[in-house]
Short mmCIF file of C-alpha atoms in Angstrom, two decimals:
data_model
loop_
_atom_site.label_atom_id
_atom_site.label_comp_id
_atom_site.label_asym_id
_atom_site.label_seq_id
_atom_site.Cartn_x
_atom_site.Cartn_y
_atom_site.Cartn_z
CA MET A 1 16.62 -13.53 -8.73
CA GLU A 2 13.75 -15.05 -6.72
CA LEU A 3 12.57 -13.21 -3.60
CA GLU A 4 10.04 -14.44 -1.07
CA ALA A 5 7.18 -12.25 0.15
CA ASN A 6 8.91 -11.42 3.44
CA TYR A 7 11.61 -9.33 1.72
CA GLN A 8 11.44 -5.55 1.48
CA VAL A 9 12.33 -4.42 -2.02
CA TYR A 10 13.35 -0.95 -3.18
CA PHE A 11 13.44 0.45 -6.71
CA PRO A 12 15.58 3.62 -6.71
CA SER A 13 14.77 3.81 -10.42
CA PRO A 14 10.96 3.51 -10.05
CA LEU A 15 9.02 1.00 -12.14
CA SER A 16 6.36 1.99 -14.64
CA ARG A 17 3.59 -0.48 -15.42
CA ASP A 18 5.31 -1.82 -18.53
CA GLN A 19 8.23 -3.05 -16.38
CA ILE A 20 6.03 -5.42 -14.37
CA LYS A 21 4.67 -8.84 -15.25
CA ILE A 22 2.33 -11.09 -13.29
CA THR A 23 2.58 -14.81 -12.58
CA LYS A 24 -0.55 -16.30 -11.01
CA LYS A 25 -0.99 -19.82 -9.66
CA SER A 26 -3.41 -21.43 -7.22
CA ASN A 27 -0.53 -22.33 -4.89
CA PHE A 28 0.06 -18.57 -4.45
CA ASN A 29 -3.32 -18.38 -2.69
CA ARG A 30 -3.59 -18.33 1.09
CA ARG A 31 -3.26 -21.81 2.63
CA ARG A 32 -5.89 -22.97 5.10
CA ALA A 33 -4.95 -23.46 8.74
CA SER A 34 -6.47 -25.93 11.23
CA VAL A 35 -10.26 -26.16 11.57
CA ASP A 36 -10.04 -24.76 15.10
CA LEU A 37 -7.98 -21.76 14.03
CA GLU A 38 -10.21 -20.99 11.04
CA THR A 39 -13.33 -21.28 13.23
CA ARG A 40 -11.96 -18.82 15.76
CA ALA A 41 -11.03 -16.47 12.92
CA GLY A 42 -14.61 -16.63 11.64
CA ALA A 43 -15.90 -15.63 15.06
CA ILE A 44 -13.59 -12.59 15.05
CA TRP A 45 -14.99 -11.49 11.69
CA GLU A 46 -18.60 -11.77 12.90
CA LYS A 47 -17.76 -9.71 15.98
CA ARG A 48 -16.09 -7.00 13.90
CA LEU A 49 -19.06 -6.84 11.54
CA LYS A 50 -21.34 -6.14 14.49
CA GLU A 51 -18.98 -3.44 15.78
CA ASN A 52 -18.52 -1.83 12.36
CA PRO A 53 -21.26 -2.51 9.75
CA HIS A 54 -19.21 -0.54 7.19
CA LEU A 55 -16.80 -3.48 6.79
CA PHE A 56 -17.14 -5.39 3.52
CA ASN A 57 -15.58 -8.70 2.52
CA GLY A 58 -14.27 -7.79 -0.91
CA THR A 59 -11.98 -9.98 -2.99
CA LYS A 60 -8.29 -9.02 -3.01
CA PHE A 61 -5.04 -9.95 -4.72
CA ARG A 62 -2.48 -11.78 -2.62
CA PHE A 63 1.27 -11.10 -2.87
CA ALA A 64 3.45 -14.23 -2.75
CA GLY A 65 6.86 -12.86 -3.76
CA LEU A 66 8.64 -11.67 -6.88
CA SER A 67 11.37 -12.39 -9.38
CA VAL A 68 13.84 -9.79 -10.65
CA LYS A 69 14.25 -10.54 -14.35
CA SER A 70 16.71 -7.78 -15.17
CA GLY A 71 18.51 -5.07 -13.26
CA LYS A 72 21.31 -5.16 -10.73
CA THR A 73 20.31 -6.38 -7.26
CA VAL A 74 21.97 -5.58 -3.95
CA THR A 75 20.70 -7.77 -1.12
CA LYS A 76 21.19 -7.43 2.62
CA GLN A 77 20.18 -10.88 3.77
CA ASP A 78 20.19 -10.10 7.50
CA ASN A 79 17.42 -7.53 7.15
CA LYS A 80 15.81 -9.23 4.14
CA ILE A 81 16.19 -6.06 2.11
CA THR A 82 16.86 -5.98 -1.61
CA LEU A 83 17.62 -2.96 -3.79
CA VAL A 84 16.92 -3.35 -7.49
CA LEU A 85 19.12 -0.88 -9.32
CA ALA A 86 18.83 0.29 -12.89
CA ASP A 87 20.81 -1.71 -15.41
CA PRO A 88 22.78 0.55 -17.81
CA VAL A 89 22.04 -1.87 -20.68
CA SER A 90 18.37 -2.77 -20.15
CA PRO A 91 15.59 -1.47 -17.87
CA CYS A 92 14.57 -3.40 -14.77
CA LYS A 93 11.92 -6.07 -15.23
CA VAL A 94 10.06 -7.54 -12.27
CA GLU A 95 7.64 -10.47 -12.13
CA LEU A 96 5.12 -10.46 -9.27
CA ARG A 97 3.72 -13.73 -7.91
CA THR A 98 0.02 -13.15 -7.29
CA GLY A 99 -2.74 -15.22 -5.73
CA PHE A 100 -6.29 -14.73 -4.49
CA SER A 101 -7.57 -13.66 -1.06
CA ASN A 102 -10.22 -11.45 0.56
CA TYR A 103 -10.66 -8.72 3.14
CA LYS A 104 -12.25 -11.03 5.71
CA ASP A 105 -9.17 -13.27 5.74
CA TYR A 106 -6.96 -10.20 6.00
CA THR A 107 -8.73 -8.83 9.07
CA THR A 108 -8.74 -12.26 10.77
CA THR A 109 -5.11 -13.17 10.01
CA ASN A 110 -2.80 -10.17 9.48
CA MET A 111 -4.95 -7.84 11.58
CA SER A 112 -6.09 -10.13 14.40
CA SER A 113 -4.91 -11.47 17.75
CA LEU A 114 -4.53 -14.86 16.03
CA ALA A 115 -1.78 -13.63 13.67
CA GLU A 116 1.09 -15.29 15.51
CA GLU A 117 -0.82 -18.58 15.65
CA PHE A 118 -1.43 -18.43 11.91
CA GLN A 119 2.27 -17.75 11.32
CA LYS A 120 3.26 -20.64 13.58
CA HIS A 121 0.85 -23.00 11.81
CA GLY A 122 2.14 -21.87 8.42
CA MET A 123 5.72 -22.53 9.42
CA GLU A 124 4.96 -25.95 10.93
CA LYS A 125 2.74 -27.24 8.11
CA TYR A 126 4.02 -25.44 5.01
CA GLY A 127 7.51 -24.24 5.96
CA ASP A 128 6.45 -20.62 5.45
CA PRO A 129 5.23 -18.32 8.26
CA GLN A 130 3.16 -16.30 5.77
CA ALA A 131 1.48 -19.31 4.12
CA CYS A 132 -1.75 -18.95 6.13
CA MET A 133 -1.75 -15.14 6.14
CA ALA A 134 -3.97 -13.25 3.70
CA ASP A 135 -1.12 -10.88 2.74
CA ILE A 136 -3.37 -8.88 0.45
CA ILE A 137 -1.74 -6.26 -1.77
CA GLY A 138 -2.21 -2.77 -0.41
CA HIS A 139 -0.87 0.38 -1.99
CA SER A 140 -0.31 4.00 -1.09
CA ALA A 141 1.19 6.96 -2.87
CA LEU A 142 3.42 9.86 -2.08
CA LEU A 143 1.38 12.44 -3.98
CA ILE A 144 3.62 15.43 -4.70
CA THR A 145 2.00 18.75 -5.64
CA ALA A 146 3.36 21.18 -8.22
CA ASP A 147 4.77 23.34 -5.39
CA ASN A 148 6.50 20.42 -3.65
CA PHE A 149 4.13 19.45 -0.88
CA VAL A 150 2.99 15.91 -0.09
CA VAL A 151 -0.70 15.21 0.53
CA ILE A 152 -1.67 13.35 3.71
CA GLN A 153 -5.18 12.53 4.98
CA LEU A 154 -6.74 12.20 8.41
CA ARG A 155 -8.54 8.84 8.32
CA SER A 156 -12.15 8.59 9.46
CA GLN A 157 -13.03 6.73 12.67
CA THR A 158 -15.29 4.36 10.68
CA VAL A 159 -12.61 2.79 8.46
CA GLY A 160 -11.23 -0.68 9.09
CA GLU A 161 -7.55 0.34 9.17
CA ALA A 162 -5.64 3.28 10.70
CA ALA A 163 -8.81 4.93 12.00
CA GLY A 164 -8.13 8.47 13.24
CA MET A 165 -4.54 8.41 11.95
CA TRP A 166 -2.76 10.54 9.35
CA HIS A 167 -2.25 8.39 6.27
CA PHE A 168 -1.15 8.74 2.65
CA ALA A 169 -3.91 8.13 0.12
CA GLY A 170 -4.24 4.59 -1.15
CA GLY A 171 -6.14 1.36 -0.80
CA HIS A 172 -6.12 -1.97 -2.60
CA PRO A 173 -6.29 -3.12 -6.21
CA GLU A 174 -9.72 -4.69 -6.66
CA PRO A 175 -10.26 -8.05 -8.42
CA ASP A 176 -13.97 -7.16 -8.70
CA GLU A 177 -13.02 -4.45 -11.23
CA LEU A 178 -11.84 -7.27 -13.53
CA GLY A 179 -14.80 -9.55 -12.84
CA ILE A 180 -12.71 -11.79 -10.57
CA SER A 181 -14.81 -13.30 -7.78
CA CYS A 182 -12.94 -16.55 -7.14
CA SER A 183 -9.58 -18.25 -7.68
CA GLU A 184 -10.78 -19.83 -10.93
CA ASP A 185 -11.57 -16.38 -12.35
CA LEU A 186 -8.05 -15.26 -11.47
CA ASP A 187 -6.60 -18.20 -13.42
CA GLU A 188 -8.47 -17.07 -16.54
CA THR A 189 -7.58 -13.37 -16.29
CA GLU A 190 -4.98 -11.88 -18.61
CA PRO A 191 -1.92 -11.00 -16.47
CA GLY A 192 -1.53 -7.57 -18.06
CA LYS A 193 -4.98 -6.58 -16.83
CA ILE A 194 -3.90 -7.29 -13.26
CA VAL A 195 -0.84 -5.03 -13.68
CA ASP A 196 -3.09 -2.27 -15.01
CA GLU A 197 -5.50 -2.73 -12.09
CA ILE A 198 -2.66 -2.30 -9.59
CA TYR A 199 -1.81 1.06 -11.17
CA ASP A 200 -5.29 2.19 -12.23
CA SER A 201 -6.82 1.46 -8.83
CA LEU A 202 -4.41 3.92 -7.25
CA LEU A 203 -5.54 6.62 -9.68
CA ARG A 204 -9.15 5.77 -8.75
CA GLU A 205 -8.25 6.25 -5.09
CA MET A 206 -6.96 9.74 -5.90
CA LYS A 207 -10.33 10.52 -7.49
CA GLU A 208 -12.44 8.94 -4.73
CA GLU A 209 -10.41 10.23 -1.77
CA LEU A 210 -9.08 13.58 -3.04
CA ASN A 211 -11.34 14.57 -5.97
CA LEU A 212 -8.37 14.58 -8.38
CA SER A 213 -8.81 13.53 -12.00
CA GLU A 214 -6.35 11.43 -13.99
CA GLU A 215 -5.61 14.46 -16.17
CA GLU A 216 -4.24 16.23 -13.11
CA LEU A 217 -1.90 13.36 -12.20
CA SER A 218 1.12 11.56 -13.59
CA ASP A 219 0.95 7.81 -13.99
CA PRO A 220 2.11 6.12 -10.75
CA VAL A 221 5.62 4.63 -10.53
CA LEU A 222 6.52 1.89 -8.06
CA VAL A 223 9.39 2.77 -5.71
CA ALA A 224 9.18 0.04 -3.04
CA ILE A 225 7.36 -3.02 -1.80
CA GLY A 226 7.36 -2.64 1.95
CA LYS A 227 6.17 -4.86 4.77
CA ASP A 228 3.87 -3.35 7.38
CA LYS A 229 5.05 -4.75 10.71
CA ASP A 230 1.83 -3.70 12.48
CA SER A 231 -0.15 -6.05 10.22
CA PHE A 232 2.34 -8.93 10.43
CA TYR A 233 4.12 -8.10 7.19
CA LYS A 234 1.21 -7.28 4.95
CA PRO A 235 2.72 -6.14 1.61
CA GLU A 236 2.41 -2.45 0.88
CA PHE A 237 3.24 -1.24 -2.63
CA ASN A 238 4.69 2.28 -2.40
CA PHE A 239 4.22 4.61 -5.37
CA ILE A 240 5.06 8.17 -6.32
CA ILE A 241 2.53 10.32 -8.20
CA HIS A 242 3.11 13.91 -9.30
CA CYS A 243 0.16 16.29 -9.30
CA ARG A 244 -0.12 19.21 -11.70
CA LEU A 245 -1.94 21.29 -9.07
CA SER A 246 -0.58 23.30 -6.15
CA ALA A 247 -1.30 22.37 -2.52
CA GLN A 248 -3.82 25.22 -2.36
CA GLN A 249 -5.65 23.89 -5.44
CA VAL A 250 -5.68 20.30 -4.12
CA SER A 251 -7.13 21.57 -0.84
CA GLU A 252 -9.84 23.51 -2.67
CA LYS A 253 -10.85 20.42 -4.64
CA TYR A 254 -10.99 18.27 -1.49
CA PHE A 255 -13.19 20.78 0.36
CA ALA A 256 -15.45 21.52 -2.65
CA GLU A 257 -19.16 21.49 -1.74
CA ASP A 258 -19.95 18.81 -4.31
CA PHE A 259 -17.31 16.36 -2.97
CA SER A 260 -17.16 14.21 0.14
CA ASP A 261 -14.92 11.30 1.13
CA ILE A 262 -16.31 8.90 3.72
CA GLU A 263 -12.84 7.49 4.47
CA SER A 264 -11.19 10.71 5.63
CA ASP A 265 -12.12 13.79 7.66
CA ASP A 266 -9.35 16.21 6.71
CA ILE A 267 -6.23 16.68 4.60
CA ALA A 268 -2.94 18.45 5.21
CA PHE A 269 0.44 18.74 3.51
CA LEU A 270 4.03 17.86 4.34
CA ASP A 271 6.95 19.84 2.96
CA VAL A 272 8.68 17.41 0.59
CA ARG A 273 12.01 18.38 2.18
CA GLN A 274 10.80 17.20 5.59
CA LEU A 275 10.04 13.55 4.83
CA ASP A 276 12.96 12.19 6.83
CA LEU A 277 11.46 11.73 10.29
CA SER A 278 14.44 9.84 11.74
CA GLY A 279 14.74 10.64 15.44
CA ARG A 280 11.90 13.18 15.37
CA GLN A 281 8.94 13.17 17.75
CA SER A 282 6.75 15.59 15.80
CA VAL A 283 6.25 17.04 12.34
CA ASP A 284 4.67 20.23 10.96
CA LEU A 285 1.67 19.82 8.66
CA PHE A 286 0.39 22.66 6.47
CA LYS A 287 -3.30 23.33 5.91
CA PHE A 288 -4.42 25.50 2.98
CA LYS A 289 -8.03 26.29 3.88
CA THR A 290 -7.36 30.04 3.58
CA ASP A 291 -4.95 32.21 1.62
CA GLU A 292 -2.43 31.93 4.44
CA PRO A 293 -1.38 28.35 5.30
CA GLU A 294 -2.01 27.16 8.85
CA ILE A 295 0.78 25.12 10.45
CA VAL A 296 -0.28 22.28 12.74
CA THR A 297 2.28 20.23 14.67
CA VAL A 298 1.37 16.56 15.11
CA ASN A 299 3.07 13.77 16.99
CA VAL A 300 4.75 11.18 14.76
CA GLU A 301 2.72 8.55 16.62
CA GLN A 302 -0.39 10.03 14.97
CA ILE A 303 0.88 8.93 11.55
CA ALA A 304 -0.11 5.42 10.44
CA SER A 305 2.70 2.87 10.55
CA SER A 306 2.36 2.04 6.84
CA SER A 307 2.81 5.74 5.98
CA LEU A 308 5.86 6.00 8.23
CA GLN A 309 7.20 2.90 6.49
CA LEU A 310 6.62 4.52 3.10
CA MET A 311 8.68 7.55 4.14
CA GLU A 312 11.43 5.31 5.49
CA ASN A 313 11.43 3.29 2.28
CA LEU A 314 11.78 6.47 0.25
CA GLN A 315 14.77 7.60 2.28
CA THR A 316 16.48 4.27 1.54
CA ALA A 317 15.78 4.61 -2.17
CA ILE A 318 16.83 8.30 -2.23
CA GLY A 319 20.20 7.22 -0.86
CA TYR A 320 20.78 5.54 -4.22
CA ASN A 321 18.92 8.06 -6.34
CA PRO A 322 18.92 11.65 -4.94
CA LYS A 323 16.65 12.79 -7.81
CA LEU A 324 13.95 10.25 -6.99
CA LEU A 325 11.30 12.84 -6.03
CA CYS A 326 11.87 15.09 -9.04
CA ALA A 327 9.05 15.26 -11.58
#
């Protein structure tokens, strides 16, 4: 079953890395818009660089859709939602369509005031509203501790996305890690290495953002591919990772004197039983800086939209697999 990039896809039986394949073609890359539109986008990038010198135009993978090779699919066309359910005979197999993009194009298409113009141009010229959008692959993880808490970070004010918001740890798979600096390099890269980078980069984020080693973590499993509405449907790959440490131990590692994370200012923990925020205005976060946890109530509006989407995606998947969050 072929699915375009504007579908949300759920995997109630989460996918390990060996269940994913990559197809890469140059026509999966971002299409160029009009000269005028691209020029105005360039001006936005230059302005943002002056406002925030920490921004960096790194290469990124672009998501252009997927194919479900095996597994039962249940599709709700009106909401462009597809559930890929486990097949009793053979495990699910998914093929991701991947192209090449960069962070500059992301901030000047998906994250800019020109986004609707880019979508309109894409629809008029290419028959696809996302054709001129960067649509870079982002990922985040529901990191579950051994005592059933979920780690959430307070983003720094200097980051390019969700500054000052509570956000689940994550980032982007990095083509640079595979020596990919242009579309031609992508064409020559073994597809399996791209799959591994999608998973391995998330484990790197856990090390860089939380000071957690791979030995303390399970391998990530993919539970959903969501669409972040606040960034005009940027794809967000949602994973689950189980940690062998308690919330107290994770907190101690984050606040260790020999560790610092420039992308976040604080961490807290959600009770895994309180992830359904439907109809709620606030949520209790737990902080383990002392022997007795401190409870801090935050407004749901203080949680980044992509993290709220992750929790919503999980609730959808849990409806089909109540044991989804079990280790």
